[in-house]
Amino acid sequence: MTYRTKQFRFAASCAAMALGLVASAAQAQTAEAGSDSTADAPAEGDIVVTAQKREQRLQDVGIAVSVLSEKDLQNRSITSATDVVGAIPNLKFNAYSSSQVVFNMRGVSQNDYGDQQEPPVAVYQDDSYASSITTASFPVFDLARVEALRGPQGTLFGRNATGGAVQFISNQPTDTAEGYLSLTYGRYNQTIIEGAVSGPLGGNLSARISGIYNRDDGYIENITPGQKDRGANNHWAVRGIFAYEPSGTFKAKLTLRYAQADRERQAGIYNYAPTCPNAQFQGEFLSPTASCGYWGTTGTAGPGYFNPAIAASQGGNPWATAGTGDAYVDRKLFGATLRLDAEIGSLDLVSITDYQHMDKFYIESGDGQPELPYVEAVTPPPSGPCAPPAASVTCYASGTVFYQGAKVNQVSQEIRLSHTSDRNFLTFGGFAMIIDGDYRAKYAVPFIAYDPRVNFTQRTESFALFAQDEFELSDKVKLIGGLRYWRDSKEGDYTATQPLPLYALSLHFGPGGISYTDLTGTNTPASWTYGAGTSGVTITPDAASPTFDGVTARAELDYKPSNNTLVYLSYNRGSKSGGFTFSTGTPFPSQLVDTLNNLAYQPETLNAYEVGFKSTLAPGTTLNISAFHYDYQNYQAFVQVGFTQVVRNLPAKSQGIELDFTARPAPGLTFQLSGSYLNTEVRNVLLPDGVTVVTHDLPQSPEFSGGALVRYEFDFGGGKAMLQADALFQSSMCFTVMCAPVEREGGYAVANGRVGYTTADDRISVAVFVNNVFNRDYRMYAFDGSLYWGDTLGVYAKPRTWGVSLRYNFGN
């Protein structure tokens, strides 16, 4: 029986078991089973969140939460999961394509781009947890709101998260027929079609079907003849939600999701950036006239291509490339979630059964220069004419050929029970999950005859038991306490081979054994298998199937001196499971033993202390302030060791202050301001020279960042007009803990504008928008490749873009 068959059976049996439990309980429901949780239901106009797995006013929750409403999402033209970072303080992301995204919250992240790695900032689509950096980014459409919870979420949420959680919450089926259709056209022939239809189907059944189609020509101009522009969208997605509610005490909801990208040109979107290793073997940018002794070049990367016009670091166009070869993403994501809600006596029960499948292939050939066609395991010539129609252009030996393929199945089951009384709200339950993945990858540098290939599998079996209680000591004081016990069992099997001379070696790590073959003569013995003598390898096959467990906790004291003011003091202990560093490349032969010994890494634990203040100063005017201190144990740092990128456990700390202010000082006028200060450090960071040890900031942790928005709505022409401007600012920061000079990004500010009009009946709305009004060039991603081929991979955010949107609402 295959793993997939087992997972299907597991999901089906969990759903059937939960359905049987809920149905039988609903039949036994007594007349006194009504929940009194509606007593504290939010009033009209309040911002509602589900940060504690029930609906509450934002201002009543002692957690730093940022919320984007449906209107906010529309007015900011948000169409992908990563678009939300421009609207939420202390939320960043690191991405070299649309399919590889790591969210960063208050500096908490992990930059390992392996598909098998779970991110420390958990991402949810409704009740469905995204366990991979590939599934953490997806098309955004027909949402009710987005909630970003900052800080460890170690008790109520399905998966442990040290950084926080981002929830994307969909619009739900309605009991009357309604829907909308939205069309957007913009620069680079951007075409977005989005819509939804919702309503009753009869027999206590209702449904909502929505979808999006998004394509454009790409914002990165390719100057090589015959090559298409890069950075282009080409994807679509659909979601169906079916709700069945035969009584006030039982509800079943099935959500089906599917997204697909076909040869989407969201790969290899790098600007050409010649760099040279310094004394610590970290990259520094080269001017057009500067020489690099390491590569023996002047103003170029190692292969020798010279073109300052497309090198932003040399004053060229940041949105241009000369890259050739394959550069695309194929991605298919499917998900199905069954949620059951029922009242069982004095208990409210929630059952969530979720299944996901991901099939993805990503490839980038090139790093911004025109390159000769890649042939696996063949060393290319230094240069030669490009293929027609670019035969007049000189192509060079490729600096990078990188691909990742993944097929992943995930199934999970969560059961939550809650009890509400006059002064008490208790929640307890359990969570179980299986993630089964099959992966292949390559990180080759044909230019120096380095051409590895890796294949590996990883299986995770996880379960957790949790409980949290909210107890009102008085009308003004509430005590919250929670505990969660989690246990993960993992199994990994990894094989990597590099066949070409100079770096020729192979290695294997798995529960069946450990072995290597080194054809360079660097290691003694040249071939070794676990149990066959001394080699310096200390890791054992048992490390390929480890079990990790731990306890996370929450303790909070809330004080409400008035109905409009909350002061809270909290302690949250979060943790993230250990795992494996299965690099996409093989190590230098001299680092082979060290790499094997450090394939496994330990869980990280984050102890977070926070004090916060939330106040409603007037209707529509709120001021929220929080201050926090984070103390890490075994922070999982993603570092560079020769040709491999690995995770090492290091000590780290972080502390900061955040502010959110919203005011509506006049009819139709909205003003929002957010800001944050961060002070972070990661100690014992070993630089690539193998000698220098430094202390650096956590990745993507600017000292200062903030945002502002002004929106004015007024009556005009029988309808309502809208003017909006928003801006985002951040100070300088580094993309990695290694913080090479080429991985440092200076401070920047980005501004956007929008003008809209809506008819009096709210049926038709039209808007014109401009993003990045001042055409600011800044990077979303950077990776130091100076040691490999003398270039830094940098992904620049889109330049100034514009567009017009038209939306039609129908029904009620």
XYZ file of C-alpha atoms in Angstrom, residues 159-160 460-463 485-491 543 545-550 576-580 600-604 636:
31
model
C 0.760 23.711 14.075
C 3.518 25.091 16.268
C 6.594 13.773 9.109
C 4.087 12.303 11.536
C 2.910 14.780 14.140
C 0.360 14.980 16.906
C 2.267 18.996 24.135
C 3.565 18.170 20.652
C 5.480 15.242 19.234
C 6.971 14.883 15.745
C 8.442 11.749 14.197
C 10.434 12.330 11.016
C 12.174 10.120 8.516
C 19.500 10.448 13.167
C 14.424 8.920 11.874
C 14.353 11.161 14.943
C 11.504 11.978 17.283
C 11.139 15.477 18.701
C 8.719 16.630 21.358
C 8.128 19.557 23.640
C 9.495 24.635 15.922
C 10.426 21.039 15.261
C 13.887 19.861 14.301
C 14.662 18.406 10.912
C 17.218 17.891 8.167
C 20.213 17.054 11.290
C 19.340 20.062 13.438
C 17.473 20.440 16.717
C 14.123 22.109 17.498
C 14.136 25.809 18.266
C 17.539 27.574 13.350
